[in-house]
Amino acid sequence: MLIGLAENPTCIECGLCREVCPVFQIQSQEEYSPRGRAMLHSAGLQTLVFYQCTLCRTCRVVCPIGHDPNGEILRSGLIEAGIETPANQTMIINIRLYGNPFGPLADGELPKVLTCC
Amino acid sequence: MEKRLIAEFSEIVTTKGVLYSPEELAVYSYDGTFEEHRPDLVILPQSTEQVQKVVKIAARERIPVVTRGMASGLTAASVPFNGGIALSMTRMNKILEIDTNNAIAHVEAGVITADLQAAVEKQNLFYPPDPSSIRHSTIGGNIACNAGGPRCLKYGVTGDYVLGLTAVLADGQVIKTGGKVIKDVVGYDLTALLTGSEGTLAIITEALLRLIAKPKYQRTALVEFRDLNDAAQTVNQILAAGIVPATLELIDQTAISCIEAAMHLGLPLDMEAVLLIECDGSDLETVQREIDQIEVICQSCGADKVSIAKDENERTQLWKARRSVSPALARMSPNKLGEDITVPREAIPEAIRRLKKLSSEMDLPIVIFGHAGDGNLHPNILFDKRDPQQWARVEQTVAAEFQIALDLGGTLSGEHGVGILKRPYIQNALGKVSIDLQKGIKKTFDPLNILNPGKIFPDD
Ligand SMILES: Cc1cc2nc3c(=O)[nH]c(=O)nc-3n(C[C@H](O)[C@H](O)[C@H](O)COP(=O)(O)OP(=O)(O)OC[C@H]3O[C@@H](n4cnc5c(N)ncnc54)[C@H](O)[C@@H]3O)c2cc1C
Ligand code: SF4
Ligand code: SF4
């Protein structure tokens, strides 16, 4: 009778994952929780909040149905829809202009600032 | 919501305290159930004064205010079906004082229950109420639903620990009920009235909670039964012998197999039921004597095997099993519907017999587990909502479950509350006289019907 876990099962809104998500532990606000992300995704909404996920998948470990938060897929949808952070845009511009995400670098110079989305 | 109102609210709680983008509204539209409805605005207040100001505007503009803790509720009580403001209490999460001399904690309503427990245990004190959702529900939500949990058999429910409340009324006035005293008989007991009122009478912003000494020793046993009836009888035999364990939980065969499939703890799959029993106290000898007596009683009632946890690690494993029952069921079928009917404890064996019969009559699996010691059972119907025929049978089964509880002198809900989901059934449980009186109380507190409208009582 067990449901197979091959497909990503739809979130049943129990909220258990909020006990372990490191981002939710800090923010204490539903939009930063795995449950919130799952509900936003199923409502077809795209938001920069999707970046506030460490991709650690701890939520999946405790989730009773094994829902996968799919952080990467949610993010890739954002870029496609043109919803980007300034850091994101800077990295893309840097890659175009200098061939690396950090900006102008002299030969052998190591980047001083690590930009992240 | 109109721009001018958003501006007015932002002045009170700052722009960071109001949310209204579609994605923000979407994540404040649901709780632990499948019900959903978006609010028009989310407000995150940080003080009683801010709540007061928000409610005053809401009253002037006739906007519904639906208070929300962590939205772990199981009755859609915090879902804003009429739109309006979702008032999220999560930023009022300060523990204001732990008064060790009086053993009282003073907290804001948005404190997460597990955080409070951890803080008081550091001072060797103890806040007993332990809903399974302890890490993702708030004190305010626990009070508003009068939440219970496994330890409530010995220690009582949330309401037994609430000494006083600070709350904002529907017109924006603040009321303080009770105080740091254990006994208080001056006037009506408004603390008790607000406890369990599901956000329909007032918005709780602060609470004074009674603490007790932390029990030093625990002994935990897992008892296996080939016959579910024997397990149910054992519950009564233990209590009749004058022993009050902290916990007396029952888990039936289907639930055991779900937990085993999800967690591989080595639970017995060929048993009709297990009881999880825990004794605690500050005197090791007494605790040991109680668990030994319980072992003898279980064996004389037909238990197949009694295993007592040897160390903290084994105990944690047993508890892990109990806590994961409800979530583990989610893997068994596409949908489940859990109720929390309560019967006088003498009627537990009969309640279980009738639920089993109902399950086979309706051709729907019903998993039974729950706080058997206080007669609070969680029958969970497993089904597939996509099949319309099954769904029709589920609705009939729920009504029949409630009828079983009422016929045996019990009630619809022991801890989850009414919200919207049990509304259709409360007429039967309470009767017209009681409902009319309670609607009158609601009207006195909230004449404009702006506090969590449409919850608990059926429409006129
Ligand atoms: C996995 C799981 C296990 C659970 N186990 C248990 C259990 O063992 N025992 C049990 O009793 N319940 C249990 N529940 C149900 C639920 O967790 C409790 O009802 C809990 O008390 C709700 O708290 P909350 O902060 O999430 O409140 P919410 O769900 O946000 O709100 C619930 C109700 O309280 C009102 N409310 C919230 N805060 C306030 C406030 N400050 N002032 C006025 N009204 C307010 C809301 O308007 C709403 O009507 C469980 C739920 C889940 C998902
Ligand atoms: S994967 Fe993302 S959502 Fe899941 S626990 Fe980690 S940070 Fe939270
Ligand atoms: S993602 Fe899993 S654990 Fe989180 S709310 Fe959904 S079903 Fe529950």
XYZ file of C-alpha atoms and ligand atoms in Angstrom:
646
model
C 0.000 0.000 0.000
C 3.044 2.276 0.400
C 3.278 5.136 -2.064
C 6.413 4.913 -4.169
C 8.918 7.699 -3.716
C 10.084 7.693 -7.328
C 7.977 10.742 -8.142
C 8.221 13.828 -5.995
C 5.154 13.544 -3.731
C 2.999 16.642 -3.213
C 3.438 18.404 0.142
C 0.639 17.564 2.593
C 1.175 20.771 4.613
C 1.956 19.083 7.933
C 4.685 21.611 8.691
C 7.110 19.113 10.253
C 9.994 20.191 8.009
C 9.962 23.557 9.756
C 11.523 21.862 12.800
C 14.766 21.277 10.924
C 15.138 23.807 8.106
C 18.137 25.998 9.037
C 16.777 28.991 7.136
C 13.395 28.815 8.831
C 15.119 28.483 12.221
C 16.618 31.915 11.664
C 13.772 33.691 9.881
C 10.776 32.137 11.694
C 8.562 33.209 8.835
C 6.501 30.860 6.739
C 7.817 32.099 3.371
C 11.293 30.884 4.328
C 10.106 27.396 5.236
C 10.192 24.278 3.061
C 6.402 24.090 3.401
C 6.130 27.706 2.202
C 8.357 26.999 -0.801
C 6.347 23.928 -1.729
C 3.089 25.886 -1.536
C 4.474 28.818 -3.555
C 5.669 26.429 -6.214
C 2.345 24.643 -6.449
C 0.586 28.028 -6.681
C 2.830 28.790 -9.673
C 4.458 31.762 -7.924
C 8.091 32.685 -8.463
C 10.005 34.704 -5.929
C 13.500 35.574 -4.800
C 12.708 33.744 -1.557
C 13.683 30.606 -3.490
C 17.291 31.706 -3.077
C 16.943 31.528 0.696
C 17.591 27.788 0.769
C 20.922 26.124 1.480
C 19.987 23.136 -0.714
C 20.840 20.915 2.271
C 17.673 18.787 1.884
C 17.394 18.176 5.612
C 13.698 18.872 5.185
C 13.385 15.887 2.911
C 14.864 13.597 5.554
C 12.141 14.385 8.097
C 9.299 14.815 5.625
C 6.864 11.912 6.161
C 6.263 11.580 2.433
C 9.807 12.444 1.334
C 8.912 15.626 -0.545
C 11.994 16.991 -2.308
C 12.296 20.793 -1.997
C 14.028 20.867 -5.408
C 15.822 24.122 -4.613
C 17.867 24.054 -7.813
C 14.846 23.596 -10.039
C 12.941 26.400 -8.299
C 15.916 28.725 -8.840
C 16.486 27.829 -12.438
C 12.851 28.791 -13.051
C 13.631 32.244 -11.659
C 16.467 32.965 -14.067
C 14.256 31.878 -16.940
C 11.569 34.304 -15.764
C 14.122 37.110 -15.380
C 13.699 37.324 -11.595
C 17.249 37.951 -10.452
C 19.205 39.408 -7.567
C 21.699 42.246 -8.211
C 24.527 39.826 -7.300
C 23.208 37.427 -9.869
C 23.248 40.066 -12.581
C 26.734 41.225 -11.573
C 28.066 37.692 -11.927
C 26.555 37.297 -15.378
C 27.956 40.670 -16.524
C 31.384 39.764 -15.104
C 31.396 36.468 -16.930
C 30.520 38.238 -20.188
C 33.157 40.970 -19.746
C 36.005 39.217 -17.946
C 35.344 35.518 -18.379
C 34.909 34.954 -14.650
C 32.193 35.770 -12.103
C 34.410 37.979 -9.904
C 35.293 40.937 -12.123
C 38.645 42.203 -13.432
C 41.525 40.059 -12.149
C 45.226 40.466 -12.926
C 47.101 37.367 -14.059
C 47.344 34.994 -11.076
C 45.351 37.329 -8.791
C 42.897 35.641 -6.464
C 39.427 37.211 -6.108
C 38.978 39.242 -2.895
C 35.211 39.236 -3.008
C 33.223 36.068 -3.509
C 29.882 36.976 -4.987
C 27.007 34.639 -4.421
C 23.380 34.750 -5.482
C -6.307 46.029 0.324
C -6.524 49.785 -0.235
C -3.217 51.680 -0.373
C -4.228 54.182 2.305
C -4.886 51.348 4.779
C -1.602 49.639 4.004
C 0.125 52.966 4.666
C -1.741 53.377 7.931
C -0.812 49.872 9.105
C 2.819 50.370 8.013
C 3.032 53.374 10.279
C 2.148 51.155 13.227
C 4.285 48.087 12.517
C 6.787 49.599 10.008
C 6.873 48.538 6.370
C 8.674 45.333 7.375
C 5.640 44.332 9.420
C 3.137 44.342 6.545
C 3.231 41.830 3.714
C 0.989 41.881 0.660
C 2.782 40.553 -2.413
C 0.999 37.574 -4.010
C 3.706 35.202 -2.800
C 3.542 36.514 0.750
C -0.235 36.218 0.813
C 0.018 32.678 -0.577
C 2.121 31.387 2.311
C -0.292 32.749 4.911
C -3.270 31.047 3.294
C -3.132 27.585 4.859
C -2.493 25.613 8.047
C -1.896 21.890 8.699
C -5.043 20.961 6.738
C -5.830 21.070 3.031
C -8.037 24.149 3.400
C -6.775 27.376 1.842
C -7.832 31.015 1.497
C -5.613 34.040 1.052
C -5.736 37.003 3.414
C -5.725 40.539 1.934
C -2.842 41.616 4.156
C -0.409 39.973 6.570
C 0.582 41.977 9.650
C 3.428 40.945 11.966
C 3.104 42.951 15.189
C 5.873 43.190 17.784
C 4.003 44.430 20.843
C 0.604 44.458 22.521
C 0.376 48.156 21.738
C 0.848 47.531 18.024
C -1.849 44.837 18.092
C -4.158 47.334 19.809
C -3.626 49.968 17.126
C -4.095 47.458 14.311
C -7.352 46.163 15.801
C -8.692 49.692 16.255
C -8.297 50.388 12.539
C -9.702 46.975 11.652
C -12.767 47.715 13.801
C -13.224 51.139 12.210
C -12.988 49.629 8.729
C -14.810 46.352 9.588
C -11.882 44.221 8.411
C -11.670 40.603 9.687
C -8.599 39.858 11.849
C -7.506 36.215 11.879
C -4.790 35.587 14.455
C -2.172 33.066 13.489
C 0.544 31.303 15.451
C 2.650 28.845 13.474
C -0.308 27.509 11.459
C 0.130 23.918 12.582
C -3.589 23.718 13.413
C -5.574 20.709 12.229
C -9.006 22.337 11.855
C -8.289 25.259 9.478
C -8.993 27.597 12.416
C -6.316 30.068 11.292
C -7.285 30.101 7.598
C -8.779 33.518 6.673
C -11.815 32.359 4.699
C -13.223 35.903 4.598
C -9.927 37.529 3.633
C -8.890 40.474 5.776
C -5.816 40.545 7.976
C -3.738 37.507 8.886
C -2.199 38.661 12.165
C 0.949 36.576 12.528
C 2.267 36.485 16.102
C 5.663 34.948 15.293
C 7.609 38.152 15.970
C 6.238 38.403 19.495
C 8.520 35.600 20.598
C 10.223 36.875 23.742
C 10.348 34.972 27.002
C 9.867 38.004 29.259
C 10.616 36.382 32.611
C 11.203 33.024 34.246
C 10.294 33.656 37.869
C 11.958 30.753 39.677
C 10.674 31.773 43.128
C 7.048 31.551 42.055
C 7.692 28.961 39.307
C 5.965 31.081 36.688
C 6.975 31.975 33.150
C 5.856 35.238 31.531
C 5.958 34.927 27.759
C 4.785 36.613 24.591
C 2.202 34.665 22.593
C 4.490 33.887 19.647
C 7.066 31.918 21.655
C 7.565 28.440 20.209
C 6.522 25.926 22.860
C 9.709 23.837 22.619
C 11.819 26.988 23.122
C 9.969 27.746 26.355
C 10.412 24.171 27.560
C 14.133 24.238 26.874
C 14.505 27.581 28.674
C 12.648 26.522 31.835
C 14.353 23.120 31.978
C 17.683 24.922 32.223
C 16.368 26.299 35.532
C 15.270 22.801 36.599
C 11.642 23.681 36.046
C 9.137 21.981 33.778
C 6.334 23.087 31.446
C 4.467 19.805 30.860
C 2.009 20.324 27.927
C 3.584 18.543 24.956
C 1.581 18.527 21.717
C 3.465 16.543 19.067
C 3.753 19.810 17.149
C 5.789 21.267 20.013
C 8.611 22.504 17.757
C 6.349 24.170 15.251
C 3.493 25.649 17.254
C 3.256 28.702 19.512
C 2.162 29.159 23.118
C -0.604 31.488 21.859
C -1.855 28.813 19.444
C -1.606 26.139 22.157
C -3.692 28.302 24.494
C -6.181 29.268 21.778
C -6.735 25.542 21.040
C -6.154 24.314 24.611
C -3.657 21.832 23.180
C -2.944 18.499 24.814
C -0.347 15.797 24.308
C 0.880 12.427 25.566
C 1.902 13.757 29.001
C -1.543 15.212 29.685
C -2.813 12.072 31.399
C -0.776 12.864 34.487
C -0.058 16.552 34.039
C -3.159 18.010 32.401
C -3.611 20.113 29.256
C -2.352 23.598 28.313
C -5.253 25.294 30.080
C -4.194 23.758 33.404
C -1.005 25.837 33.226
C -2.395 29.207 32.170
C -2.559 31.546 35.156
C -3.144 34.811 33.390
C -3.414 36.408 29.964
C -2.923 39.771 28.331
C -5.268 40.056 25.382
C -6.517 42.661 22.938
C -10.304 42.870 22.604
C -12.238 43.458 19.370
C -12.392 47.221 19.992
C -8.673 47.523 20.682
C -8.884 47.651 24.502
C -6.401 45.555 26.471
C -7.616 43.117 29.096
C -5.455 41.416 31.719
C -6.922 38.284 33.267
C -5.635 36.308 36.246
C -2.152 36.946 37.585
C 0.766 35.342 39.339
C -1.527 33.724 41.880
C -2.430 30.051 41.949
C -5.895 30.670 43.406
C -8.160 33.410 42.083
C -11.939 33.479 42.403
C -12.638 37.149 41.881
C -15.209 37.466 39.104
C -15.756 35.097 36.197
C -12.764 33.043 35.057
C -11.977 34.893 31.830
C -8.598 33.175 31.525
C -10.433 29.879 31.102
C -12.927 31.436 28.683
C -10.189 32.757 26.381
C -8.366 29.414 26.573
C -9.672 27.311 23.696
C -11.493 30.241 22.056
C -9.600 29.780 18.756
C -8.990 33.486 18.207
C -12.712 34.295 18.106
C -12.966 36.299 21.359
C -9.678 38.179 21.711
C -6.066 38.239 20.552
C -3.774 36.794 23.190
C -0.497 38.722 23.330
C 1.104 37.564 26.593
C 0.653 34.695 29.034
C 1.634 33.824 32.587
C 2.284 30.088 32.739
C 2.565 27.870 35.793
C 5.688 25.712 35.973
C 6.413 22.691 38.133
C 9.534 20.913 39.336
C 11.172 18.843 36.653
C 10.656 15.096 37.268
C 14.091 13.538 37.597
C 13.459 9.932 36.621
C 11.575 8.180 33.850
C 10.890 4.532 33.103
C 9.391 3.683 29.754
C 7.847 0.407 28.609
C 6.636 -0.937 25.289
C 3.963 -3.590 25.786
C 2.849 -5.856 22.945
C -0.631 -7.356 22.641
C -1.964 -9.987 20.237
C -5.488 -8.725 20.899
C -6.383 -5.033 20.650
C -9.166 -5.515 23.221
C -6.677 -6.758 25.812
C -4.613 -3.621 25.280
C -7.665 -1.422 25.800
C -8.625 -3.355 28.966
C -5.092 -3.020 30.309
C -5.354 0.777 30.188
C -8.269 0.668 32.619
C -6.647 -1.973 34.844
C -3.525 0.177 35.303
C -5.509 3.283 36.178
C -7.855 1.308 38.435
C -4.799 0.094 40.371
C -4.181 3.705 41.356
C -1.156 4.223 39.133
C -1.128 7.360 36.995
C 1.622 7.026 34.407
C 2.773 10.217 32.694
C 1.883 8.590 29.400
C -0.341 5.729 28.288
C -0.398 5.663 24.511
C -1.989 3.064 22.265
C -0.837 2.273 18.729
C -2.658 -0.288 16.566
C -1.274 -2.765 14.057
C -1.672 -0.662 10.920
C 0.011 2.288 12.607
C 2.857 0.035 13.806
C 3.492 -1.209 10.298
C 3.511 2.355 8.944
C 6.107 3.443 11.503
C 8.184 0.358 10.815
C 8.112 0.959 7.063
C 9.221 4.553 7.549
C 11.706 4.199 10.407
C 12.888 0.563 10.765
C 12.878 0.531 14.557
C 12.272 -3.192 14.865
C 8.686 -2.946 16.126
C 6.597 -6.161 16.152
C 4.488 -6.497 13.006
C 2.344 -9.430 14.141
C 0.769 -7.688 17.143
C -2.696 -6.093 17.083
C -1.603 -3.279 19.372
C 1.183 -1.904 21.518
C 0.999 0.373 24.543
C 3.713 2.910 25.235
C 3.768 3.553 28.958
C 5.975 5.989 30.830
C 6.164 6.618 34.562
C 8.058 9.578 35.932
C 8.749 11.287 39.234
C 11.412 12.649 41.512
C 11.940 9.431 43.461
C 13.624 6.618 41.563
C 12.290 3.851 43.814
C 8.665 4.916 43.375
C 9.052 5.221 39.613
C 10.657 1.763 39.429
C 7.960 0.234 41.659
C 5.236 1.694 39.436
C 6.704 0.352 36.222
C 7.194 -3.075 37.870
C 3.548 -3.085 38.979
C 2.509 -2.101 35.465
C 4.484 -5.019 34.065
C 2.605 -7.443 36.336
C -0.772 -5.925 35.395
C 0.024 -6.072 31.670
C 0.991 -9.725 31.908
C -2.147 -10.627 33.811
C -4.182 -8.853 31.100
C -2.716 -10.999 28.343
C 0.266 -8.994 27.142
C 2.585 -10.951 24.890
C 5.756 -9.094 25.804
C 6.801 -6.210 28.039
C 10.093 -4.469 27.199
C 11.385 -1.717 29.445
C 13.817 0.781 27.925
C 17.262 0.157 29.415
C 18.719 3.579 28.795
C 17.938 7.050 27.517
C 18.800 5.989 23.990
C 16.198 3.188 23.973
C 13.659 5.542 25.496
C 14.292 8.136 22.784
C 13.722 5.456 20.144
C 10.367 4.505 21.649
C 9.265 8.117 21.717
C 10.451 8.654 18.207
C 8.145 5.838 17.171
C 5.162 7.406 18.921
C 5.803 10.896 17.547
C 6.116 9.656 14.006
C 2.787 7.798 13.878
C 0.750 10.594 12.372
C 3.303 11.657 9.759
C 4.157 8.027 8.906
C 0.525 7.376 8.004
C 0.838 9.936 5.245
C 2.862 7.406 3.272
C 0.150 4.770 3.419
C -2.404 6.325 1.110
C -2.838 9.525 -0.870
C -5.038 11.068 1.816
C -5.788 10.619 5.483
C -8.303 12.234 7.741
C -7.561 12.155 11.449
C -10.033 13.011 14.186
C -9.476 13.275 17.913
C -12.642 11.964 19.507
C -12.642 11.504 23.261
C -14.656 9.056 25.349
C -14.783 8.311 29.076
C -11.840 5.982 29.554
C -14.022 3.068 30.639
C -15.562 3.155 27.151
C -12.250 2.856 25.252
C -12.561 -0.889 24.484
C -16.120 -0.362 23.213
C -15.097 2.686 21.165
C -12.334 0.677 19.505
C -14.707 -2.237 18.782
C -17.217 0.127 17.155
C -14.541 1.915 15.100
C -13.248 -1.426 13.786
C -16.789 -2.436 12.846
C -17.334 0.907 11.119
C -14.100 0.444 9.196
C -15.192 -2.896 7.754
C -18.770 -1.704 7.079
C -17.501 1.312 5.151
C -14.673 -0.628 3.514
C -12.148 2.038 4.503
C -9.046 1.398 6.620
C -9.222 3.223 9.955
C -5.954 3.380 11.859
C -6.334 3.855 15.600
C -3.767 5.357 17.941
C -3.859 7.978 20.618
C -3.742 8.999 24.223
C -5.642 5.961 25.488
C -5.100 6.907 29.133
C -7.365 9.918 28.874
C -9.768 8.402 26.366
C -8.530 10.601 23.521
C -8.296 8.488 20.359
C -7.038 9.511 16.931
C -8.876 7.353 14.391
C -7.363 8.115 10.977
C -9.258 7.193 7.829
C -6.992 6.308 4.898
C -8.384 7.037 1.443
C -7.862 8.456 -2.005
C -9.719 11.712 -2.532
C -9.514 11.369 -6.298
C -12.031 8.535 -6.063
C -15.417 10.290 -5.591
C -17.080 7.150 -4.267
C -14.452 6.776 -1.553
C -14.742 10.451 -0.638
C -18.498 10.134 -0.156
C -17.915 7.172 2.164
C -15.264 9.147 4.081
C -17.747 11.890 4.889
C -20.246 9.307 6.173
C -17.508 7.611 8.184
C -16.481 10.843 9.905
C -20.072 11.556 10.912
C -20.352 7.982 12.226
C -17.105 8.322 14.221
C -18.462 11.418 15.931
C -21.718 9.602 16.650
C -19.791 6.737 18.260
C -18.048 9.216 20.545
C -21.305 10.963 21.489
C -23.193 7.675 22.035
C -20.524 6.577 24.494
C -20.773 9.823 26.455
C -17.774 11.407 24.774
C -17.111 14.431 22.589
C -15.947 15.451 19.100
C -12.526 16.783 19.936
C -10.169 16.413 22.857
C -7.451 18.789 21.722
C -7.551 19.979 18.101
C -10.669 22.143 18.432
C -13.529 22.915 16.038
C -12.198 25.496 13.568
C -14.117 25.127 10.342
C -13.881 21.372 9.853
C -15.975 20.241 12.825
C -18.475 23.104 12.590
C -21.204 21.002 10.956
C -21.181 18.551 13.854
C -21.221 20.725 16.942
C -24.995 21.228 17.031
C -25.275 17.524 17.759
C -22.609 17.614 20.440
C -23.626 20.742 22.333
C -27.322 21.270 21.686
C -29.156 24.473 20.828
C -29.256 25.972 24.321
C -25.498 25.838 24.725
C -24.764 27.052 21.198
C -27.134 30.029 21.506
C -25.529 31.001 24.814
C -22.036 30.712 23.342
C -23.007 32.766 20.295
C -24.209 35.401 22.767
C -20.788 35.385 24.451
C -19.135 35.830 21.061
C -21.437 38.796 20.347
C -20.582 40.440 23.669
C -16.844 40.140 23.013
C -16.993 40.918 19.322
C -20.192 42.739 18.292
C -18.805 43.556 14.822
C -17.804 39.929 14.203
C -14.291 40.818 13.042
C -12.251 38.358 15.151
C -11.775 35.120 13.197
C -15.319 35.241 11.773
C -17.089 32.067 10.707
C -15.196 29.727 13.018
C -16.546 27.241 15.601
C -20.280 27.985 15.243
C -22.470 27.109 12.253
C -23.937 30.121 10.428
C -27.409 31.260 11.480
C 2.184 17.053 13.027
C 1.188 17.706 13.970
C 0.995 17.179 15.260
C 0.084 17.774 16.156
N -0.038 17.241 17.410
C -0.900 17.804 18.296
C -1.036 17.243 19.615
O -0.376 16.265 19.984
N -1.906 17.836 20.470
C -2.648 18.931 20.098
O -3.404 19.420 20.924
N -2.538 19.465 18.860
C -1.688 18.926 17.947
N -1.592 19.469 16.676
C -2.439 20.624 16.302
C -1.786 22.008 16.498
O -0.381 21.900 16.467
C -2.203 22.675 17.795
O -3.575 22.961 17.713
C -1.432 23.973 18.134
O -1.850 24.402 19.405
C -1.639 25.094 17.144
O -0.697 26.138 17.434
P -0.250 27.188 16.305
O 0.668 28.151 16.944
O 0.272 26.467 15.127
O -1.633 27.894 16.001
P -2.357 28.173 14.581
O -2.558 26.900 13.850
O -1.642 29.262 13.886
O -3.751 28.704 15.094
C -4.685 27.845 15.698
C -5.861 28.667 16.276
O -5.398 29.475 17.352
C -5.674 30.846 17.117
N -4.549 31.604 17.654
C -3.213 31.401 17.427
N -2.478 32.283 18.135
C -3.362 33.058 18.824
C -3.228 34.160 19.725
N -2.029 34.642 20.059
N -4.365 34.720 20.229
C -5.579 34.256 19.902
N -5.771 33.209 19.055
C -4.685 32.620 18.527
C -5.842 30.971 15.622
O -6.681 32.056 15.293
C -6.494 29.635 15.290
O -7.866 29.697 15.575
C -0.680 18.892 15.750
C -0.489 19.424 14.471
C 0.417 18.847 13.571
C 0.577 19.430 12.212
S 16.943 22.174 1.522
Fe 16.366 24.330 1.758
S 14.244 24.202 2.471
Fe 15.132 22.181 2.860
S 15.939 22.243 4.961
Fe 17.640 22.814 3.587
S 17.522 25.077 3.547
Fe 15.527 24.376 4.321
S 7.384 19.352 2.766
Fe 6.941 17.413 3.827
S 7.341 17.867 5.995
Fe 7.167 19.854 4.952
S 5.003 20.427 5.198
Fe 5.186 19.371 3.213
S 4.697 17.236 3.690
Fe 5.139 18.223 5.677
